[in-house]
Coordinates of C-alpha atoms in Angstrom, one line a residue:
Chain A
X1 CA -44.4 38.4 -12.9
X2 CA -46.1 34.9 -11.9
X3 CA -45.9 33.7 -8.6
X4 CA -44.7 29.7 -8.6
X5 CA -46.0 27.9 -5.8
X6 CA -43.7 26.4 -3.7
X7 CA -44.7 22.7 -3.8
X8 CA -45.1 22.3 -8.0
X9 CA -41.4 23.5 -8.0
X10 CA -40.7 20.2 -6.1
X11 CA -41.0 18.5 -9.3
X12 CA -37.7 17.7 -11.8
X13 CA -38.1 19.3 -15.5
X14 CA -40.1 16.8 -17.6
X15 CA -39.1 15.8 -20.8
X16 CA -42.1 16.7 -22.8
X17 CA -41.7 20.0 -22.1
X18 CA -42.9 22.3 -25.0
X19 CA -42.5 25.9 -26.1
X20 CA -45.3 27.5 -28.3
X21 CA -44.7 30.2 -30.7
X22 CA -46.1 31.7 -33.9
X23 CA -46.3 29.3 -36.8
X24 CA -42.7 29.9 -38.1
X25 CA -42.2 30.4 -42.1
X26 CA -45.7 32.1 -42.8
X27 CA -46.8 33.8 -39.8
X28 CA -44.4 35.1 -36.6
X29 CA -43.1 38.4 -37.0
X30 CA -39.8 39.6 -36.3
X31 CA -40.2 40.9 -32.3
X32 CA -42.1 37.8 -31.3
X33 CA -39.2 35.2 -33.1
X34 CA -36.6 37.2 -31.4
X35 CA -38.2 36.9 -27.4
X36 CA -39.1 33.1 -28.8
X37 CA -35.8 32.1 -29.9
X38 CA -33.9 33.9 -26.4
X39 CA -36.3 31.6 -24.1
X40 CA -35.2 28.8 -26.7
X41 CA -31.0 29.8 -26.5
X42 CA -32.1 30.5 -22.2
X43 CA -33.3 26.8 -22.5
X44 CA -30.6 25.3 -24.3
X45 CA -27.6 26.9 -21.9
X46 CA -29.0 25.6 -19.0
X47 CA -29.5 22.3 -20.9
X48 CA -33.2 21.6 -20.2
X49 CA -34.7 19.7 -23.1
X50 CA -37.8 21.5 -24.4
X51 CA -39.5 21.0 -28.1
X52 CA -40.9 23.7 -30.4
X53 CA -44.4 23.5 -31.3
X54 CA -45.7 26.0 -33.8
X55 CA -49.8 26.9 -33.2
X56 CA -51.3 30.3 -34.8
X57 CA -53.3 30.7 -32.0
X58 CA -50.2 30.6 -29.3
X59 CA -50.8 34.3 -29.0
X60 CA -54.0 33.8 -27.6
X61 CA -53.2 30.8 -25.9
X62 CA -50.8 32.6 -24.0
X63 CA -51.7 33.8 -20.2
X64 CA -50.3 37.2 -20.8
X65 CA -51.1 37.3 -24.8
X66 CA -47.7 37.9 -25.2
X67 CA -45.0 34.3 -26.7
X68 CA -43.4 32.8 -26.0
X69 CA -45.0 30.7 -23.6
X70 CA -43.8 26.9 -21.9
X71 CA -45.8 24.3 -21.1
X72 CA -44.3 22.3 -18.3
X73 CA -46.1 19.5 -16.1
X74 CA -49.0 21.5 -15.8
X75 CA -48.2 25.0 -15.7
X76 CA -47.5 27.3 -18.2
X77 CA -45.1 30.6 -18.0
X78 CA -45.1 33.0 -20.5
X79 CA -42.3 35.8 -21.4
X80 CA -38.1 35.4 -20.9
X81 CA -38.6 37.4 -17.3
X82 CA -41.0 34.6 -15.4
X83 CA -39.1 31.8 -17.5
X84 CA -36.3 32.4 -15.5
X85 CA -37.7 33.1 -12.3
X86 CA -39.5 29.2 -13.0
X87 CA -36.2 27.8 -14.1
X88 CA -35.1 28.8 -11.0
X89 CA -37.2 28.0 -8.5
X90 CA -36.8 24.4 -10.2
X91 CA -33.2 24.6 -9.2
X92 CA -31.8 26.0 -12.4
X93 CA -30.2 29.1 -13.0
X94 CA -27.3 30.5 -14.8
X95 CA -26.5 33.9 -13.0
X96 CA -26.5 32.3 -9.3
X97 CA -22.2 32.8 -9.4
X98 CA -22.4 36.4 -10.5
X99 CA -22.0 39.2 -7.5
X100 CA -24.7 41.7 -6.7
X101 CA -23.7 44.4 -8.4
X102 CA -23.0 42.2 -11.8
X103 CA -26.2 40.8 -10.8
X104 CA -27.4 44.5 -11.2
X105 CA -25.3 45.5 -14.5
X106 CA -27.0 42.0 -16.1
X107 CA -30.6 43.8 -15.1
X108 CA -29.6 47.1 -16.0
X109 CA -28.4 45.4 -19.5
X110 CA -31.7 43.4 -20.2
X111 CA -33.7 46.2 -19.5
X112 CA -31.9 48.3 -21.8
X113 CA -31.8 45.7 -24.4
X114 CA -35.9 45.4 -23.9
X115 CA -36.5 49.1 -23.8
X116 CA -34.4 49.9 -27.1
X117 CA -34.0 46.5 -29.4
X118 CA -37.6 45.3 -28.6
X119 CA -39.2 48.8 -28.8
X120 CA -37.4 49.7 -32.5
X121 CA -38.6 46.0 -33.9
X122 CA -42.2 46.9 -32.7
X123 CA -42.0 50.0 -34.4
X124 CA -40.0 48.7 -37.4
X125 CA -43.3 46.0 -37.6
X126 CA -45.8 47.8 -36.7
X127 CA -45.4 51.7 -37.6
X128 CA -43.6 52.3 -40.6
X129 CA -45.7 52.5 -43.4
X130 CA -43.5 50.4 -45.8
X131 CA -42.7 47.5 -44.0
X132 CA -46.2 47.5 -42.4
X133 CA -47.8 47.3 -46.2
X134 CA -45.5 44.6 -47.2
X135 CA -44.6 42.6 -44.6
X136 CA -46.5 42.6 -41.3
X137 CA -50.1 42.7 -42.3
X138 CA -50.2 40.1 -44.2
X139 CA -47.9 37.6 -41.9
X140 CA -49.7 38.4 -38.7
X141 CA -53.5 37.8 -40.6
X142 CA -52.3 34.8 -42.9
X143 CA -54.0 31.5 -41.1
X144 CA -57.2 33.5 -40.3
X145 CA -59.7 33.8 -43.1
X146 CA -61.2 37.1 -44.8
X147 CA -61.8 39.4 -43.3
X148 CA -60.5 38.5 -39.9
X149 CA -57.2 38.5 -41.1
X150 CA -57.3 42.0 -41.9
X151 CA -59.6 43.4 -38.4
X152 CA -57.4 41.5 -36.4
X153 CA -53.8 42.9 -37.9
X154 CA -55.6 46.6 -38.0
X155 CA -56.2 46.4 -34.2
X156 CA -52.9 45.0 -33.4
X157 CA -51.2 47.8 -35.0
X158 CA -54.0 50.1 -33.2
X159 CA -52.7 48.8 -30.1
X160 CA -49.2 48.7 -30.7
X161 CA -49.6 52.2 -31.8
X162 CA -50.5 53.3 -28.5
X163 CA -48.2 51.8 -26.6
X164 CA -45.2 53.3 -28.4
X165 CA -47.5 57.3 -28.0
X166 CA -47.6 56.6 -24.1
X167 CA -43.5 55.6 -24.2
X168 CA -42.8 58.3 -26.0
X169 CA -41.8 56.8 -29.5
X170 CA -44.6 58.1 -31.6
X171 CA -43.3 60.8 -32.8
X172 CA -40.0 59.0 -33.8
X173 CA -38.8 59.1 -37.9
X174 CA -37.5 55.9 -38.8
X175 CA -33.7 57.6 -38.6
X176 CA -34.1 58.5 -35.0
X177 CA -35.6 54.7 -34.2
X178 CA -32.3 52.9 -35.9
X179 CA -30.0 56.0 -34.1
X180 CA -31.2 54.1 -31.1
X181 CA -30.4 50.8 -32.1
X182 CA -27.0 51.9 -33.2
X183 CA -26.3 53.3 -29.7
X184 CA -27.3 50.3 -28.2
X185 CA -25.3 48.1 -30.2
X186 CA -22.7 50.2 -29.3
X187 CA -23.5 49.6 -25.6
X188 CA -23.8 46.0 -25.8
X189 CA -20.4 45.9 -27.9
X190 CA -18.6 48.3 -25.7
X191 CA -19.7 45.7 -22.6
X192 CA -18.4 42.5 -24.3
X193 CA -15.5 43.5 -25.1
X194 CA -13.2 41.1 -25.9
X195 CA -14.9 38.4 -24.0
X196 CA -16.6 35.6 -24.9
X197 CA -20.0 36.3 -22.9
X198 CA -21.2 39.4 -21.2
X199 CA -19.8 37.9 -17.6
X200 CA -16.9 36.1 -19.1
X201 CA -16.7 32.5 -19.7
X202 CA -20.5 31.3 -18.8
X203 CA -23.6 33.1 -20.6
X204 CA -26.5 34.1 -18.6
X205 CA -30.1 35.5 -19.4
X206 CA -28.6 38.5 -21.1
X207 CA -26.6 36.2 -23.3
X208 CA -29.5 34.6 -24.1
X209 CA -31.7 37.7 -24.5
X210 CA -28.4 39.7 -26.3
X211 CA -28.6 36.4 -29.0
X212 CA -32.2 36.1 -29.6
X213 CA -32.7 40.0 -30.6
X214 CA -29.8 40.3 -32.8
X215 CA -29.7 36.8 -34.3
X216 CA -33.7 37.5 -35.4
X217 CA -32.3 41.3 -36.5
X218 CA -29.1 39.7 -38.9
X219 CA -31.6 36.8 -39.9
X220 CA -34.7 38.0 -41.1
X221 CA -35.5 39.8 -44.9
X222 CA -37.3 43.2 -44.3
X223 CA -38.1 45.8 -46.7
X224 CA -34.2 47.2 -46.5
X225 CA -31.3 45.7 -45.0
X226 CA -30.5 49.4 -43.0
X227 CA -31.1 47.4 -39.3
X228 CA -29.2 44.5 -40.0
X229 CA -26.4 46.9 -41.4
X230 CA -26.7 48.5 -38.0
X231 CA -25.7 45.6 -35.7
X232 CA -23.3 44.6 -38.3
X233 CA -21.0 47.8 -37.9
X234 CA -20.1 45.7 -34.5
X235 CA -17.9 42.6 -35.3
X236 CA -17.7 41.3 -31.8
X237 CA -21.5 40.9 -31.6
X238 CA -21.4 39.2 -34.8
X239 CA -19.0 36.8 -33.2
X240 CA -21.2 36.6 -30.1
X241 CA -24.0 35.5 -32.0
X242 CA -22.0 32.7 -34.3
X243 CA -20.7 31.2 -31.3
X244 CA -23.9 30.9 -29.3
X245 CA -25.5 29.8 -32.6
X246 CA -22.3 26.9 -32.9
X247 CA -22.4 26.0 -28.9
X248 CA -25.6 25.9 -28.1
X249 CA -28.1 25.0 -31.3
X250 CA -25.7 23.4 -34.2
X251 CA -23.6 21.4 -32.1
X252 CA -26.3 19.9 -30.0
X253 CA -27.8 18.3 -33.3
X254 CA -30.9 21.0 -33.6
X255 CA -29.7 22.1 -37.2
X256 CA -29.0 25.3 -38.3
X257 CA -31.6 28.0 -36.9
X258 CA -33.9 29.1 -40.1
Chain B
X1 CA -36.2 67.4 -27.7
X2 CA -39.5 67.7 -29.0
X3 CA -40.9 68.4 -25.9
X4 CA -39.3 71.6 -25.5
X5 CA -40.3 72.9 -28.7
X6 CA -44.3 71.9 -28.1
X7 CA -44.3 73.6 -24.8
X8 CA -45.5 77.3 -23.4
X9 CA -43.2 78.9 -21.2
X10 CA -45.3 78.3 -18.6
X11 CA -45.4 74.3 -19.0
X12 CA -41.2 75.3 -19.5
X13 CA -41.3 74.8 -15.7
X14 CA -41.9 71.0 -15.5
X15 CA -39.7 69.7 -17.8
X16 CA -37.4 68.7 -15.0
X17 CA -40.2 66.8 -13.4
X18 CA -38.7 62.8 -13.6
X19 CA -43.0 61.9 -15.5
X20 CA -42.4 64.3 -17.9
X21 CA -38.7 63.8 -18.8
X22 CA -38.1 60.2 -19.5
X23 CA -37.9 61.0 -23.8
X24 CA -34.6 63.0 -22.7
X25 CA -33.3 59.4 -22.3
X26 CA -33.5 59.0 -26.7
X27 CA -31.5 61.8 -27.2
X28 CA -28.0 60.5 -28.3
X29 CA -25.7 62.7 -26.2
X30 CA -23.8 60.1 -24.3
X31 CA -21.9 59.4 -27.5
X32 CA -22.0 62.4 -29.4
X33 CA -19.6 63.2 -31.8
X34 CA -18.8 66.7 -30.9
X35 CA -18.0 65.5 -27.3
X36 CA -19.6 68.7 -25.8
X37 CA -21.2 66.8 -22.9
X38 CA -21.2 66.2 -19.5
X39 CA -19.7 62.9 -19.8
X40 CA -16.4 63.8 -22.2
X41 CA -13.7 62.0 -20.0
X42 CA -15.8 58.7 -19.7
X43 CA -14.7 55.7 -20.9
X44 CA -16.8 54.2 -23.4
X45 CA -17.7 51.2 -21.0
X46 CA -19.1 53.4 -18.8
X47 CA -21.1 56.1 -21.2
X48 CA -22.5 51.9 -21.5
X49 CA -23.3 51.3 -18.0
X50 CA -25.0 54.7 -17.9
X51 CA -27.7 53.7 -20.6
X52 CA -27.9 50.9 -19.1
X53 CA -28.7 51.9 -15.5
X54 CA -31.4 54.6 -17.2
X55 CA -33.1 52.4 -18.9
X56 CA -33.1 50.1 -16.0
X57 CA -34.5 53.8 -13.8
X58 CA -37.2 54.0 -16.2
X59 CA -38.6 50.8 -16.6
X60 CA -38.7 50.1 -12.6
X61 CA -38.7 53.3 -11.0
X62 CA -40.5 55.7 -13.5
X63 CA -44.2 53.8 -13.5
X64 CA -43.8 54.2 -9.4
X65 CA -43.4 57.9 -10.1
X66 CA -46.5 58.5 -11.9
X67 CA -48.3 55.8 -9.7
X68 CA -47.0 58.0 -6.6
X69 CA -48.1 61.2 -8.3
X70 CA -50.7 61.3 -10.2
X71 CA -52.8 57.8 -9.0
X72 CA -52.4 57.9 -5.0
X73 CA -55.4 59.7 -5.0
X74 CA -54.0 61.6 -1.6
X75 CA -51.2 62.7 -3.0
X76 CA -52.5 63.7 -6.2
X77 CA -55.3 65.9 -4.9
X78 CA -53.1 67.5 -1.8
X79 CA -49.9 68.1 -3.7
X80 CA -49.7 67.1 -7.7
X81 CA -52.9 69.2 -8.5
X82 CA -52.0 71.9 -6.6
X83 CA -48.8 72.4 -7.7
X84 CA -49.9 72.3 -11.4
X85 CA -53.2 74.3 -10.9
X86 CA -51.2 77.0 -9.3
X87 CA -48.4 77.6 -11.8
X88 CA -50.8 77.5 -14.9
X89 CA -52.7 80.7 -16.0
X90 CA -56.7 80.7 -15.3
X91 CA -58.7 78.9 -17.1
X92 CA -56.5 76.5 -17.9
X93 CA -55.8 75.2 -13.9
X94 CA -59.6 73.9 -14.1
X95 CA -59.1 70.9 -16.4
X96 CA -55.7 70.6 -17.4
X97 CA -54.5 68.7 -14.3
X98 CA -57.7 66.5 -14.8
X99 CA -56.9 65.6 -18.1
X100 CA -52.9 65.0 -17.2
X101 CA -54.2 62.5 -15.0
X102 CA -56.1 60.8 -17.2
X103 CA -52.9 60.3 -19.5
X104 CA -51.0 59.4 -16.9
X105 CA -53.4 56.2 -16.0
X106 CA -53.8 55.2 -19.3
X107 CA -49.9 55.5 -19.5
X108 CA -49.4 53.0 -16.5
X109 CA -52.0 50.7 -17.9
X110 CA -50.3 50.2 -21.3
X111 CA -46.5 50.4 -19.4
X112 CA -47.8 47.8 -16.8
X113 CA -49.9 46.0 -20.1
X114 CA -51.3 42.7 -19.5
X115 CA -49.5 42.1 -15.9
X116 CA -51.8 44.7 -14.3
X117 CA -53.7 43.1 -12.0
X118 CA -57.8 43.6 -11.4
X119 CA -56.9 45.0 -8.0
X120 CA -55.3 48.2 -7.4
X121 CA -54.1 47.1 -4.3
X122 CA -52.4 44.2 -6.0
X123 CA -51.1 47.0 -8.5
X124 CA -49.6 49.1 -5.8
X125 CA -47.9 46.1 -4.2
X126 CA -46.5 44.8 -7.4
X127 CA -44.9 48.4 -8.5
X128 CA -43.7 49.3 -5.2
X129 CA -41.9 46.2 -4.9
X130 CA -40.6 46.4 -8.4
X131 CA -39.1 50.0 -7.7
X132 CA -37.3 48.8 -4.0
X133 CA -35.9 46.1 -5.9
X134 CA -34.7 48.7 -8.4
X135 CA -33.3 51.0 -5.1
X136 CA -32.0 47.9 -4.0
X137 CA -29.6 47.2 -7.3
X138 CA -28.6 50.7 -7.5
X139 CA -27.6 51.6 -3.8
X140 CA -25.2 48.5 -4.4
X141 CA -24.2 49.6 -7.5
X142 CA -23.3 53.1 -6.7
X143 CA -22.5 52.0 -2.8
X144 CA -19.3 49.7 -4.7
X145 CA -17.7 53.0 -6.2
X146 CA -14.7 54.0 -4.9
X147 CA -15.2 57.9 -4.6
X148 CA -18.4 59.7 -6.0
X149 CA -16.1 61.1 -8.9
X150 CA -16.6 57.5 -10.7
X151 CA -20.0 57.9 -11.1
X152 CA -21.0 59.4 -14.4
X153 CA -22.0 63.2 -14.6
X154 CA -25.3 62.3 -16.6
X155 CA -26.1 58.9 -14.5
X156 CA -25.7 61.0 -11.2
X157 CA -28.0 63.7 -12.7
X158 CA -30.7 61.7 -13.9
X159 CA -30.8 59.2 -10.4
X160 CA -30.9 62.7 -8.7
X161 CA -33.9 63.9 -10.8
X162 CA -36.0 60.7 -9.3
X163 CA -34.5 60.4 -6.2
X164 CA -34.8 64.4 -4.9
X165 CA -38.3 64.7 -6.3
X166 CA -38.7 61.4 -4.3
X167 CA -37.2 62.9 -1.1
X168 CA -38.2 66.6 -1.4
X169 CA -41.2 66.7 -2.0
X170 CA -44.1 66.4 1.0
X171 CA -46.3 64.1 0.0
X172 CA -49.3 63.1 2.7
X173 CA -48.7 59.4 1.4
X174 CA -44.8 58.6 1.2
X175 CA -44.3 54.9 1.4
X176 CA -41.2 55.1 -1.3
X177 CA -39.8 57.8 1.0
X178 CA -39.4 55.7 4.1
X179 CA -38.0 52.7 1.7
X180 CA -35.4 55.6 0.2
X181 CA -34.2 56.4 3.8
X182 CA -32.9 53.4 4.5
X183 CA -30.0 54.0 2.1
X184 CA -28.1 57.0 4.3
X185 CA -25.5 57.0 1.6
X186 CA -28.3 58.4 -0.9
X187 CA -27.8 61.1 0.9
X188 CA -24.6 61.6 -0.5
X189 CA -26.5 62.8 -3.8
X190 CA -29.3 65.2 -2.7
X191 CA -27.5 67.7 0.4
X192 CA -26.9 70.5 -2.6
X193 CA -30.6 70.7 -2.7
X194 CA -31.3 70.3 0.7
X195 CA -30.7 73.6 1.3
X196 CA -32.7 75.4 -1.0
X197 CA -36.6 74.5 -0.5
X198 CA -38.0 73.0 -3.3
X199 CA -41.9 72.9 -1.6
X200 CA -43.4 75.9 -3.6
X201 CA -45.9 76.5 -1.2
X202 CA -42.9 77.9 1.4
X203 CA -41.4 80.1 -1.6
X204 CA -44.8 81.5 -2.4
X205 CA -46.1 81.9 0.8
X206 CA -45.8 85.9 1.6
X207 CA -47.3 86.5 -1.9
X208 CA -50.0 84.2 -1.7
X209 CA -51.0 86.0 1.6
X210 CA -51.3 89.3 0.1
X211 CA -53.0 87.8 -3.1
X212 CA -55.8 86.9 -0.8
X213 CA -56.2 90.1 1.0
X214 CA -56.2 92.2 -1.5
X215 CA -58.2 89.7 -4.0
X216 CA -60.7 90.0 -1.2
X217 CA -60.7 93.6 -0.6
X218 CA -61.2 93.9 -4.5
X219 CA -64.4 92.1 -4.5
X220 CA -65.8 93.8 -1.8
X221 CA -65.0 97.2 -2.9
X222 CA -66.8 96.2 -6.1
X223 CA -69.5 94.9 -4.8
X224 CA -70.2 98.0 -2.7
X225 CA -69.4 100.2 -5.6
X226 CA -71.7 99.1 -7.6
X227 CA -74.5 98.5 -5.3
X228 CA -74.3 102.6 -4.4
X229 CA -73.5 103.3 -8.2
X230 CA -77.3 101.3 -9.3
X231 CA -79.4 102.3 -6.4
X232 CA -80.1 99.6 -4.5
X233 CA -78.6 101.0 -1.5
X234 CA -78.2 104.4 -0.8
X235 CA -76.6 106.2 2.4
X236 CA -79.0 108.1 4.4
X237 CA -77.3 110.3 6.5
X238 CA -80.5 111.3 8.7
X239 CA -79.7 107.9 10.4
X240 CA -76.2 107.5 11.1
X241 CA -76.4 105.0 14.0
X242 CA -77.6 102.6 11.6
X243 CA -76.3 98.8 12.0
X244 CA -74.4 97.7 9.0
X245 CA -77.4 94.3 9.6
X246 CA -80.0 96.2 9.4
X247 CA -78.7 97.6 6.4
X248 CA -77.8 94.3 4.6
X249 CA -81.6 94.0 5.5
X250 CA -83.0 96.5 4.2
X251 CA -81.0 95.4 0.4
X252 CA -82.7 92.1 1.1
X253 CA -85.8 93.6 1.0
X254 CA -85.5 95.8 -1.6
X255 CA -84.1 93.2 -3.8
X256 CA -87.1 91.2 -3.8
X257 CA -89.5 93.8 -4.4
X258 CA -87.5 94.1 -7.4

């Protein structure tokens, strides 16, 4: 969590403003495209302008090694969590006319939403075998030349790897990771409802998170189609996503999201 | 869970300890199909909000836990070890708690990942605040139901399994403690265990007493046994009024001739 100084928060939203991300067709994979394209929908719904630039390097450029990361003026905020916070304290935000305790459910929701969908795509990318072969090793190395391309995938899957021992995760199959998802689909469908956003008629963070995860899930071509198949068991969050992908990127001229 | 199955009876004991239990949260029970659960009358909204609110617990509250624990080194060394070293079977209560700890840093560094600052102090501050935020959400949460019968079985047990350890147990260094007592309604949650003591020191006490004693008496009858049985000292009955000094004196001397 970064602290924003009180007097650069002063200052309107520029319109230069710029996102950085993983170049898109060759290189990002699919946990970093879903956290990139949730700041991009967070963005859109609180309509502040802000233009994608694609850099290899963005991971390392990064303050917390983790993108997406937002250059404005001159500071620069990485991850959905501190983007808000900054949006903020810059006189934007979208969950100012919720209650406390929705204000608590929307928490309780992102969290869950970070420690289930984020989790299963990092262990989708990074530790199972098949998808790890075909896919992810040779996106996350492809600007860098040999052999960096392959020492620097091998210790990102090394690190990865541990993280998901100390949560608990390693010794997950692959049928007990998309269980997971499938429950918290159901969670997520079971709290829309009916409704057109998670707090009724204006979206928030969550919205924003909620599209960015399972938009990237639907989206993107893995090894099998078993994850996708999982959200898609859910017809409401397919409607969700369509109609944040309509309001908020088609109809504002941005083309359809690749 | 496959913590269960790993573990020897004795290690049987700590499963219900909050560090150790946070994989019972992947187990899909909420909505099992048998419906053999604690939660079987729940509405499907709120089996939601319970995963929710758990993985909310354990992203905020749980790193506070372990930091409480296991890294406050006063705490750790007056209560944690102890309690461990006591219950496990000799020679294990030498290293094991050591080597727990260990995991449980490196755990907190990779859960707290590249937002862990230099400064432990600045570590502290950072988690402590995240978990009274976390209190914060969830005291209004739970402090908006109607009656205490609204609140999920399974969300009520696992809040209690931080908060009582939280509450219960002594520690030397309790700063979450004094947050948690500002919330009297909490109270509502913890008076069954209230009145059984959980400290095991007070449930052990008599025994340990009488361990000592007659550990004590065993070595010294040993050591006297065998130091007639070899020689070394030998009871002279010409000389009754002997001092038991001048005795220990005269094994002295003896045992450096030898």
């Amino acid at each position: 969590i970064y602290l924003v100084a009180e007097s650069k928060s002063a200052e309107p939203w520029p319109e230069n403003a710029t996102l950085y991300q993983q170049l898109k067709g060759e290189q990002i994979l699919l946990s970093d495209n879903a956290a990139s394209l949730a700041v991009q929908a967070f963005l859109q719904m609180c309509n502040l302008p802000i233009k994608v630039v694609c850099r290899a390097n963005a991971e390392y450029m990064s303050p917390s090694g983790k993108v997406p990361f937002i250059h404005v003026g001159n500071q620069v905020v990485s991850e959905l969590g501190p983007i808000v916070q900054f949006v903020k304290a810059k006189g934007h935000s979208l969950s100012d006319g919720l209650g406390e305790v929705q204000k608590a459910e929307m928490k309780a929701y992102m969290e869950l939403v970070n420690n289930m969908l984020l989790t299963a795509e990092l262990y989708l990318q990074w530790c199972d075998e098949a998808t790890v072969g075909e896919i992810t090793h040779s996106r996350y190395g492809s600007p860098y030349p040999w052999p960096l391309n392959h020492i620097l995938a091998y210790q990102k899957q090394w690190e990865v790897k541990r993280k998901m021992k100390a949560i608990g995760w390693g010794k997950k199959t692959l049928d007990q990771v998309l269980e997971d998802v499938d429950q918290c689909c159901q969670a997520l469908s079971q709290r829309l409802g009916t409704q057109p956003y998670f707090f009724n008629k204006q979206p928030t963070e969550l919205d924003a998170l909620v599209f960015g995860h399972l938009y990237t899930i639907l989206t993107t071509q893995l090894t099998n189609d078993e994850l996708s198949e999982k959200v898609k068991n859910y017809s409401n969050l397919l409607a969700f996503c369509r109609r944040i992908e309509q309001h908020y990127f088609e109809d504002r001229g941005k083309g359809r999201l690749s | 869970t496959g913590w269960a199955q790993a573990r020897e009876p004795w290690q049987e004991k700590f499963l219900a300890l909050p560090p150790l239990h946070s994989e019972a949260m992947s187990t899909p029970w909420i909505f099992s199909p048998q419906k053999y659960n604690a939660d079987y009358d729940l509405s499907a909204r709120q089996g939601a909000d319970t995963l929710a609110f758990m993985s909310l617990l354990e992203e905020k509250l749980l790193p506070v836990l372990v930091h409480t624990f296991w890294i406050d080194t006063k705490n750790y060394v007056e209560v944690t070890r102890k309690w461990y070293a006591e219950a496990m079977p000799f020679p294990l209560n030498f290293f094991l708690p050591g080597r727990m700890q260990r995991q449980y840093m490196e755990r907190l560094e990779l859960l707290s990942g590249e937002h862990m600052p230099e400064d432990e102090e600045e570590l502290e501050k950072e988690l402590y605040r995240e978990a009274r935020e976390c209190l914060t959400l969830l005291s209004q949460c739970l402090g908006s139901q109607k009656s205490s019968l609204e609140i999920p079985a399974s969300l009520d047990a696992f809040v209690f399994s931080y908060l009582a350890l939280l509450l219960q147990a002594k520690l030397p260094s309790g700063k979450l403690q004094a947050h948690l007592l500002y919330f009297p309604w909490d109270g509502a949650e913890v008076p069954p265990p209230r009145q059984t003591p959980v400290g095991p020191e007070t449930e052990e006490e008599p025994y340990r007493r009488r361990n000592q004693i007659l550990s004590v008496l065993a070595g010294l009858a040993a050591m006297v046994g065998y130091a007639l049985l070899s020689g070394i000292v030998s009871i002279q009955r010409a000389t009754p009024a002997r001092a038991p000094g001048t005795r220990a004196l005269g094994m002295a001397e003896e045992d450096e001739e030898e």
